[in-house]
Amino acid sequence: TVYNLDWPSKASYGDAAKQQEEYRKTLDELQGMGINTVFVQVRPTGDALYPSSLVPWSKYLTGTQGQDPGYDPLAFLIEETHDRGMRFEAWFNPFRASVDATTAGLAANHVALQHPDWVVPVQSSSGSKVTYLDPGVPDARQHIIDAILEVVNRYDIDGVHLDDYFYPSGVTFNDDASFKRYNDGGFAAKADWRRDNINRFVRQLSESIHAAKPKLAFGISPFGVWRNQSADPTGSDTKAGVTTYDSMFADVRTWIRSGWIDYVVPQIYWSLSYKNARYDVLADWWANEVRGTNVKLYIGHAPYKLGTSEAGWQSAQEIINQLNYNKNRAEIQGDVYFSAKDLLKNPLGLAGELRKYYGS
């Protein structure tokens, strides 16, 4: 839903009937390809696609943050999804507060205005300015957990899903003040303190979700490379410029081994022929990570890369070859695609290939 990438469209701002029709059409087309689950972003930027007592209405519904769209989108989304016998995972972007350069368009009850001391402005590699909630601030972490629990307690969702936005990678993140103030673990290195902050967040969120609904699934989709072997001999045989452990300070291995998550969806967005981060090398690495645990492994695939010049993406057969590779790994129990619009565009005839693969 962020930037209106998949749903709803900007053309549907303030038009509940149009938004509902768009979603129904999307669901029907996805189900026709064999998709049985949707992950829908219900918290894109510190806001909500549902009536909340904690955060404002998302601007991606009406064009104005805080404006009531006239219906409960989340209730509608869940009902339509379940009516088709499909699963609905509520996807939360935890720490991204805003994608706007200024606070001018934010609703009065947005966290960046209510608690400016919780946010850190960063400039992305593309030059755009965004703000993040500081994971080092305990109250900020609790605010996110409270917002997620609002959905857990009020809606018949099938799971809680977080994406890979923890600490932002490749940017200067000025958290010196919170490191000084909240370093109760006595960490000498800020990197270790940051990982501890994310570990605390994941553990507390997991405990809160399962206390409310013990059988509700909680999963995370980290960046596809945990660590390169050059940094850690137990890492993958890859040469990734970004890693989830060192760049985003997300220690997924600890989450898996501690049983804090029910499933993991590594974003393995590279082909079987991409030398620096080969799909098969990473699929094997993640299969090994979950082996012997109760954590389910689903793989994040990249239909958005089909038709690009990157190695391996010149045919839709690349995705099918990846799926066939998954079949030979007992630990891999599902396939997740980013994103809906890229499936609906049917790049290089992928939709027909998926229909054949899934037998739908």
CSV table of C-alpha atoms in Angstrom, one decimal:
chain,number,residue,atom,x,y,z
A,1,THR,CA,0.0,0.0,0.0
A,2,VAL,CA,3.0,2.4,0.5
A,3,TYR,CA,3.1,4.9,-2.4
A,4,ASN,CA,-0.1,3.1,-3.7
A,5,LEU,CA,2.2,0.6,-5.3
A,6,ASP,CA,-0.3,-2.3,-5.5
A,7,TRP,CA,-3.5,-1.3,-3.8
A,8,PRO,CA,-5.4,1.0,-3.6
A,9,SER,CA,-4.7,3.1,-6.7
A,10,LYS,CA,-4.3,6.9,-6.4
A,11,ALA,CA,-7.3,7.1,-8.8
A,12,SER,CA,-9.5,5.5,-6.1
A,13,TYR,CA,-8.7,8.1,-3.3
A,14,GLY,CA,-11.8,8.6,-1.2
A,15,ASP,CA,-13.8,6.2,-3.3
A,16,ALA,CA,-14.6,3.1,-1.2
A,17,ALA,CA,-16.6,1.3,-3.9
A,18,LYS,CA,-13.7,1.7,-6.4
A,19,GLN,CA,-11.1,0.5,-3.8
A,20,GLN,CA,-13.2,-2.5,-3.0
A,21,GLU,CA,-13.7,-3.4,-6.7
A,22,GLU,CA,-9.9,-3.1,-7.3
A,23,TYR,CA,-9.2,-5.5,-4.4
A,24,ARG,CA,-11.8,-8.0,-5.5
A,25,LYS,CA,-10.3,-8.0,-9.1
A,26,THR,CA,-6.8,-8.4,-7.7
A,27,LEU,CA,-7.7,-11.3,-5.5
A,28,ASP,CA,-9.5,-13.1,-8.3
A,29,GLU,CA,-6.6,-12.8,-10.6
A,30,LEU,CA,-4.1,-13.8,-8.0
A,31,GLN,CA,-6.1,-16.8,-7.0
A,32,GLY,CA,-6.4,-17.8,-10.7
A,33,MET,CA,-2.6,-18.1,-10.8
A,34,GLY,CA,-2.6,-20.4,-7.8
A,35,ILE,CA,-1.9,-17.9,-5.0
A,36,ASN,CA,-3.6,-19.0,-1.7
A,37,THR,CA,-2.3,-16.2,0.7
A,38,VAL,CA,-2.0,-12.5,0.6
A,39,PHE,CA,0.3,-10.3,2.6
A,40,VAL,CA,-1.3,-6.9,2.8
A,41,GLN,CA,0.5,-3.9,4.2
A,42,VAL,CA,-1.8,-2.4,6.9
A,43,ARG,CA,0.8,-0.1,8.4
A,44,PRO,CA,2.9,1.4,5.7
A,45,THR,CA,4.3,4.5,7.4
A,46,GLY,CA,3.3,4.9,11.0
A,47,ASP,CA,-0.3,4.9,10.0
A,48,ALA,CA,-3.2,2.5,9.5
A,49,LEU,CA,-5.6,1.0,7.0
A,50,TYR,CA,-8.1,0.5,9.8
A,51,PRO,CA,-9.7,2.7,12.4
A,52,SER,CA,-7.1,3.1,15.2
A,53,SER,CA,-7.0,4.8,18.5
A,54,LEU,CA,-3.2,5.0,18.3
A,55,VAL,CA,-2.2,6.0,14.8
A,56,PRO,CA,-3.8,8.1,12.0
A,57,TRP,CA,-5.6,6.8,8.9
A,58,SER,CA,-3.2,6.2,6.1
A,59,LYS,CA,-3.0,8.8,3.4
A,60,TYR,CA,-2.9,6.1,0.8
A,61,LEU,CA,-6.6,5.7,1.2
A,62,THR,CA,-7.7,9.3,0.6
A,63,GLY,CA,-4.6,11.3,-0.3
A,64,THR,CA,-4.7,12.9,3.1
A,65,GLN,CA,-3.3,11.3,6.3
A,66,GLY,CA,-5.8,11.2,9.1
A,67,GLN,CA,-8.9,11.3,6.8
A,68,ASP,CA,-11.5,8.7,7.3
A,69,PRO,CA,-12.1,6.7,4.1
A,70,GLY,CA,-15.7,6.0,5.1
A,71,TYR,CA,-15.3,2.3,5.7
A,72,ASP,CA,-13.0,-0.2,7.5
A,73,PRO,CA,-10.7,-1.3,4.8
A,74,LEU,CA,-9.0,-4.0,6.9
A,75,ALA,CA,-12.4,-5.6,7.8
A,76,PHE,CA,-13.3,-5.6,4.1
A,77,LEU,CA,-9.9,-7.0,3.0
A,78,ILE,CA,-10.1,-9.9,5.4
A,79,GLU,CA,-13.7,-10.8,4.6
A,80,GLU,CA,-13.1,-10.8,0.8
A,81,THR,CA,-9.9,-12.9,1.2
A,82,HIS,CA,-11.5,-15.4,3.5
A,83,ASP,CA,-14.6,-15.7,1.3
A,84,ARG,CA,-12.3,-17.1,-1.4
A,85,GLY,CA,-10.7,-19.6,1.0
A,86,MET,CA,-7.4,-17.6,1.1
A,87,ARG,CA,-5.3,-16.6,4.0
A,88,PHE,CA,-4.7,-13.0,5.1
A,89,GLU,CA,-1.4,-11.9,6.6
A,90,ALA,CA,-1.5,-8.4,8.1
A,91,TRP,CA,1.8,-6.9,7.0
A,92,PHE,CA,3.3,-4.1,9.2
A,93,ASN,CA,6.3,-2.0,8.4
A,94,PRO,CA,7.5,-1.5,11.9
A,95,PHE,CA,10.0,1.3,12.1
A,96,ARG,CA,9.5,3.5,9.0
A,97,ALA,CA,7.6,6.5,10.3
A,98,SER,CA,7.2,8.7,7.2
A,99,VAL,CA,8.4,8.9,3.6
A,100,ASP,CA,7.8,12.7,3.4
A,101,ALA,CA,10.7,15.2,3.5
A,102,THR,CA,8.7,17.4,5.9
A,103,THR,CA,6.1,16.9,8.6
A,104,ALA,CA,3.7,19.2,6.9
A,105,GLY,CA,1.4,16.4,5.6
A,106,LEU,CA,1.3,14.4,8.8
A,107,ALA,CA,-1.8,14.1,10.9
A,108,ALA,CA,-1.7,15.7,14.3
A,109,ASN,CA,-1.7,12.3,16.0
A,110,HIS,CA,1.2,10.9,14.0
A,111,VAL,CA,4.1,9.6,16.1
A,112,ALA,CA,6.6,11.9,14.5
A,113,LEU,CA,4.6,14.9,15.8
A,114,GLN,CA,3.6,13.4,19.1
A,115,HIS,CA,7.1,12.1,19.9
A,116,PRO,CA,9.7,13.9,17.8
A,117,ASP,CA,12.4,12.5,20.2
A,118,TRP,CA,11.6,9.0,19.0
A,119,VAL,CA,12.3,9.7,15.3
A,120,VAL,CA,15.5,9.9,13.3
A,121,PRO,CA,15.6,11.6,9.9
A,122,VAL,CA,17.7,9.9,7.3
A,123,GLN,CA,18.5,10.5,3.6
A,124,SER,CA,18.2,7.5,1.4
A,125,SER,CA,20.7,6.6,-1.3
A,126,SER,CA,18.4,8.1,-3.8
A,127,GLY,CA,18.4,11.4,-2.0
A,128,SER,CA,14.9,11.2,-0.6
A,129,LYS,CA,14.4,12.0,3.1
A,130,VAL,CA,12.5,9.7,5.3
A,131,THR,CA,12.1,9.3,9.1
A,132,TYR,CA,12.4,6.2,11.2
A,133,LEU,CA,11.3,5.3,14.6
A,134,ASP,CA,14.5,4.8,16.7
A,135,PRO,CA,14.6,1.1,17.7
A,136,GLY,CA,16.9,2.1,20.6
A,137,VAL,CA,14.0,3.9,22.4
A,138,PRO,CA,12.0,1.4,24.5
A,139,ASP,CA,8.8,3.5,24.4
A,140,ALA,CA,9.0,3.6,20.6
A,141,ARG,CA,9.3,-0.1,20.4
A,142,GLN,CA,6.4,-0.5,22.7
A,143,HIS,CA,4.3,1.9,20.6
A,144,ILE,CA,4.8,-0.3,17.6
A,145,ILE,CA,3.9,-3.4,19.5
A,146,ASP,CA,0.7,-1.7,20.9
A,147,ALA,CA,-0.3,-0.7,17.4
A,148,ILE,CA,0.2,-4.3,16.1
A,149,LEU,CA,-1.7,-5.8,19.1
A,150,GLU,CA,-4.7,-3.5,18.2
A,151,VAL,CA,-5.1,-5.5,15.0
A,152,VAL,CA,-4.3,-8.9,16.6
A,153,ASN,CA,-7.1,-8.4,19.2
A,154,ARG,CA,-9.7,-6.9,16.9
A,155,TYR,CA,-9.4,-8.7,13.6
A,156,ASP,CA,-9.6,-12.3,12.3
A,157,ILE,CA,-6.2,-12.2,10.6
A,158,ASP,CA,-4.2,-15.4,9.9
A,159,GLY,CA,-0.8,-13.9,10.7
A,160,VAL,CA,1.3,-10.9,11.6
A,161,HIS,CA,4.0,-10.2,9.1
A,162,LEU,CA,7.0,-7.8,9.3
A,163,ASP,CA,9.2,-6.9,6.4
A,164,ASP,CA,13.0,-6.1,6.4
A,165,TYR,CA,12.9,-2.5,7.5
A,166,PHE,CA,14.7,-2.6,10.8
A,167,TYR,CA,17.6,-0.2,10.9
A,168,PRO,CA,18.0,1.4,7.5
A,169,SER,CA,21.0,0.2,5.5
A,170,GLY,CA,23.6,2.3,3.7
A,171,VAL,CA,22.7,5.6,5.5
A,172,THR,CA,23.9,7.6,8.4
A,173,PHE,CA,21.5,6.9,11.4
A,174,ASN,CA,22.2,9.3,14.2
A,175,ASP,CA,21.2,7.4,17.3
A,176,ASP,CA,24.1,8.6,19.5
A,177,ALA,CA,21.8,10.0,22.1
A,178,SER,CA,19.7,6.9,22.5
A,179,PHE,CA,22.8,4.7,22.6
A,180,LYS,CA,24.1,6.8,25.5
A,181,ARG,CA,20.8,6.9,27.3
A,182,TYR,CA,19.4,3.4,26.8
A,183,ASN,CA,22.5,1.2,26.7
A,184,ASP,CA,21.5,-0.8,29.8
A,185,GLY,CA,23.3,-3.9,28.5
A,186,GLY,CA,26.6,-2.1,28.6
A,187,PHE,CA,27.5,-2.8,25.0
A,188,ALA,CA,30.8,-1.4,23.9
A,189,ALA,CA,29.9,-1.6,20.2
A,190,LYS,CA,26.9,0.3,18.9
A,191,ALA,CA,26.3,-2.5,16.3
A,192,ASP,CA,25.8,-5.1,19.1
A,193,TRP,CA,23.5,-2.7,21.0
A,194,ARG,CA,21.4,-2.2,17.8
A,195,ARG,CA,21.0,-5.9,17.3
A,196,ASP,CA,20.0,-6.3,20.9
A,197,ASN,CA,17.3,-3.6,20.4
A,198,ILE,CA,15.8,-5.5,17.5
A,199,ASN,CA,16.1,-8.8,19.3
A,200,ARG,CA,14.2,-7.3,22.3
A,201,PHE,CA,11.5,-6.0,19.9
A,202,VAL,CA,11.0,-9.3,18.1
A,203,ARG,CA,10.9,-11.3,21.3
A,204,GLN,CA,8.5,-9.0,23.0
A,205,LEU,CA,6.3,-8.7,20.0
A,206,SER,CA,6.2,-12.5,19.6
A,207,GLU,CA,5.3,-13.0,23.3
A,208,SER,CA,2.6,-10.4,23.1
A,209,ILE,CA,1.0,-11.9,19.9
A,210,HIS,CA,1.1,-15.4,21.3
A,211,ALA,CA,-0.3,-14.3,24.7
A,212,ALA,CA,-3.3,-12.8,22.9
A,213,LYS,CA,-3.7,-15.5,20.3
A,214,PRO,CA,-1.4,-18.6,20.9
A,215,LYS,CA,-1.9,-20.1,17.4
A,216,LEU,CA,-1.6,-16.9,15.4
A,217,ALA,CA,1.4,-17.0,13.0
A,218,PHE,CA,4.1,-14.4,13.4
A,219,GLY,CA,6.7,-14.2,10.6
A,220,ILE,CA,9.4,-11.9,9.2
A,221,SER,CA,10.8,-11.4,5.7
A,222,PRO,CA,14.5,-10.4,6.1
A,223,PHE,CA,16.9,-9.4,3.4
A,224,GLY,CA,18.1,-12.6,1.7
A,225,VAL,CA,21.7,-12.7,2.9
A,226,TRP,CA,22.2,-13.0,6.7
A,227,ARG,CA,26.1,-12.7,6.5
A,228,ASN,CA,28.7,-13.4,3.9
A,229,GLN,CA,31.3,-16.1,4.7
A,230,SER,CA,34.0,-13.4,4.5
A,231,ALA,CA,32.5,-11.9,7.7
A,232,ASP,CA,31.4,-15.1,9.3
A,233,PRO,CA,32.5,-18.7,8.4
A,234,THR,CA,28.9,-19.9,9.1
A,235,GLY,CA,27.5,-17.3,6.7
A,236,SER,CA,26.6,-18.0,3.0
A,237,ASP,CA,29.0,-18.3,0.1
A,238,THR,CA,28.0,-14.9,-1.2
A,239,LYS,CA,29.4,-11.5,-1.9
A,240,ALA,CA,26.5,-9.3,-1.0
A,241,GLY,CA,27.1,-5.6,-0.4
A,242,VAL,CA,24.3,-5.5,2.2
A,243,THR,CA,23.5,-8.2,4.8
A,244,THR,CA,20.7,-8.4,7.3
A,245,TYR,CA,23.0,-8.9,10.3
A,246,ASP,CA,25.6,-6.2,9.5
A,247,SER,CA,23.6,-3.6,7.6
A,248,MET,CA,20.1,-3.8,9.2
A,249,PHE,CA,21.2,-5.2,12.6
A,250,ALA,CA,18.7,-8.0,12.4
A,251,ASP,CA,20.0,-11.2,13.8
A,252,VAL,CA,17.6,-13.6,12.2
A,253,ARG,CA,19.5,-16.7,13.3
A,254,THR,CA,18.8,-15.8,16.9
A,255,TRP,CA,15.1,-15.4,16.2
A,256,ILE,CA,14.9,-18.8,14.5
A,257,ARG,CA,16.9,-20.6,17.2
A,258,SER,CA,15.0,-18.9,20.0
A,259,GLY,CA,11.6,-19.8,18.4
A,260,TRP,CA,10.5,-16.2,18.5
A,261,ILE,CA,9.1,-16.4,14.9
A,262,ASP,CA,6.8,-19.0,13.4
A,263,TYR,CA,8.0,-18.6,9.9
A,264,VAL,CA,10.7,-16.8,8.0
A,265,VAL,CA,10.6,-15.5,4.4
A,266,PRO,CA,14.1,-14.6,3.2
A,267,GLN,CA,14.0,-12.2,0.2
A,268,ILE,CA,16.1,-14.3,-2.2
A,269,TYR,CA,15.7,-11.8,-5.0
A,270,TRP,CA,18.5,-13.1,-7.2
A,271,SER,CA,18.6,-15.7,-10.0
A,272,LEU,CA,20.2,-19.1,-10.2
A,273,SER,CA,23.0,-17.6,-12.3
A,274,TYR,CA,23.8,-14.4,-10.3
A,275,LYS,CA,27.3,-15.0,-9.1
A,276,ASN,CA,27.4,-12.8,-6.0
A,277,ALA,CA,24.3,-14.2,-4.4
A,278,ARG,CA,23.1,-17.3,-6.2
A,279,TYR,CA,19.5,-18.4,-5.5
A,280,ASP,CA,20.4,-22.1,-4.9
A,281,VAL,CA,23.3,-21.2,-2.5
A,282,LEU,CA,21.0,-19.0,-0.4
A,283,ALA,CA,18.0,-21.4,-0.5
A,284,ASP,CA,20.3,-24.1,0.8
A,285,TRP,CA,21.7,-21.9,3.5
A,286,TRP,CA,18.3,-20.9,4.8
A,287,ALA,CA,17.0,-24.5,4.7
A,288,ASN,CA,20.0,-25.4,6.9
A,289,GLU,CA,19.1,-22.6,9.3
A,290,VAL,CA,15.6,-23.8,10.0
A,291,ARG,CA,16.4,-27.5,10.0
A,292,GLY,CA,15.6,-29.1,13.3
A,293,THR,CA,13.5,-26.1,14.5
A,294,ASN,CA,9.8,-25.4,14.4
A,295,VAL,CA,10.2,-22.4,12.2
A,296,LYS,CA,8.7,-22.7,8.7
A,297,LEU,CA,10.6,-21.5,5.7
A,298,TYR,CA,9.0,-19.8,2.8
A,299,ILE,CA,11.1,-18.2,0.0
A,300,GLY,CA,10.6,-14.7,-1.2
A,301,HIS,CA,10.8,-14.6,-5.0
A,302,ALA,CA,11.3,-11.6,-7.3
A,303,PRO,CA,8.9,-11.5,-10.3
A,304,TYR,CA,9.6,-7.7,-10.4
A,305,LYS,CA,13.0,-8.5,-11.9
A,306,LEU,CA,11.7,-10.4,-14.9
A,307,GLY,CA,12.6,-8.7,-18.1
A,308,THR,CA,15.4,-6.7,-16.5
A,309,SER,CA,19.1,-6.9,-17.6
A,310,GLU,CA,20.3,-8.6,-14.4
A,311,ALA,CA,21.6,-12.1,-14.9
A,312,GLY,CA,19.0,-14.7,-15.2
A,313,TRP,CA,15.8,-12.7,-15.5
A,314,GLN,CA,15.3,-12.9,-19.2
A,315,SER,CA,12.7,-15.6,-19.0
A,316,ALA,CA,9.8,-16.5,-16.7
A,317,GLN,CA,11.3,-20.0,-16.6
A,318,GLU,CA,13.7,-18.5,-14.0
A,319,ILE,CA,10.9,-18.4,-11.4
A,320,ILE,CA,9.7,-21.9,-12.3
A,321,ASN,CA,13.3,-23.2,-12.1
A,322,GLN,CA,13.5,-21.7,-8.6
A,323,LEU,CA,10.2,-23.4,-7.6
A,324,ASN,CA,11.4,-26.7,-8.9
A,325,TYR,CA,14.6,-26.3,-6.9
A,326,ASN,CA,12.5,-25.7,-3.8
A,327,LYS,CA,10.7,-29.0,-4.3
A,328,ASN,CA,13.9,-30.8,-3.4
A,329,ARG,CA,14.3,-29.1,-0.1
A,330,ALA,CA,11.9,-30.5,2.5
A,331,GLU,CA,12.4,-27.4,4.7
A,332,ILE,CA,11.0,-25.0,2.0
A,333,GLN,CA,7.2,-25.0,2.6
A,334,GLY,CA,6.0,-22.1,0.5
A,335,ASP,CA,6.6,-19.4,-2.1
A,336,VAL,CA,6.0,-15.7,-1.6
A,337,TYR,CA,6.1,-13.1,-4.4
A,338,PHE,CA,7.0,-9.4,-4.4
A,339,SER,CA,4.7,-7.9,-5.4
A,340,ALA,CA,1.1,-8.2,-6.5
A,341,LYS,CA,1.4,-5.7,-9.4
A,342,ASP,CA,4.3,-7.6,-10.8
A,343,LEU,CA,2.3,-10.8,-10.9
A,344,LEU,CA,-0.7,-9.1,-12.5
A,345,LYS,CA,1.5,-7.5,-15.2
A,346,ASN,CA,2.2,-11.1,-16.3
A,347,PRO,CA,5.9,-10.4,-17.0
A,348,LEU,CA,7.2,-12.7,-19.8
A,349,GLY,CA,4.1,-14.9,-19.5
A,350,LEU,CA,4.7,-15.8,-15.8
A,351,ALA,CA,1.0,-16.0,-14.9
A,352,GLY,CA,0.4,-18.9,-17.3
A,353,GLU,CA,3.6,-20.7,-16.1
A,354,LEU,CA,2.4,-20.4,-12.5
A,355,ARG,CA,-1.1,-21.7,-13.4
A,356,LYS,CA,0.6,-24.7,-14.9
A,357,TYR,CA,3.0,-25.1,-12.0
A,358,TYR,CA,0.3,-24.9,-9.3
A,359,GLY,CA,-2.3,-26.8,-11.4
A,360,SER,CA,-4.9,-24.1,-10.9
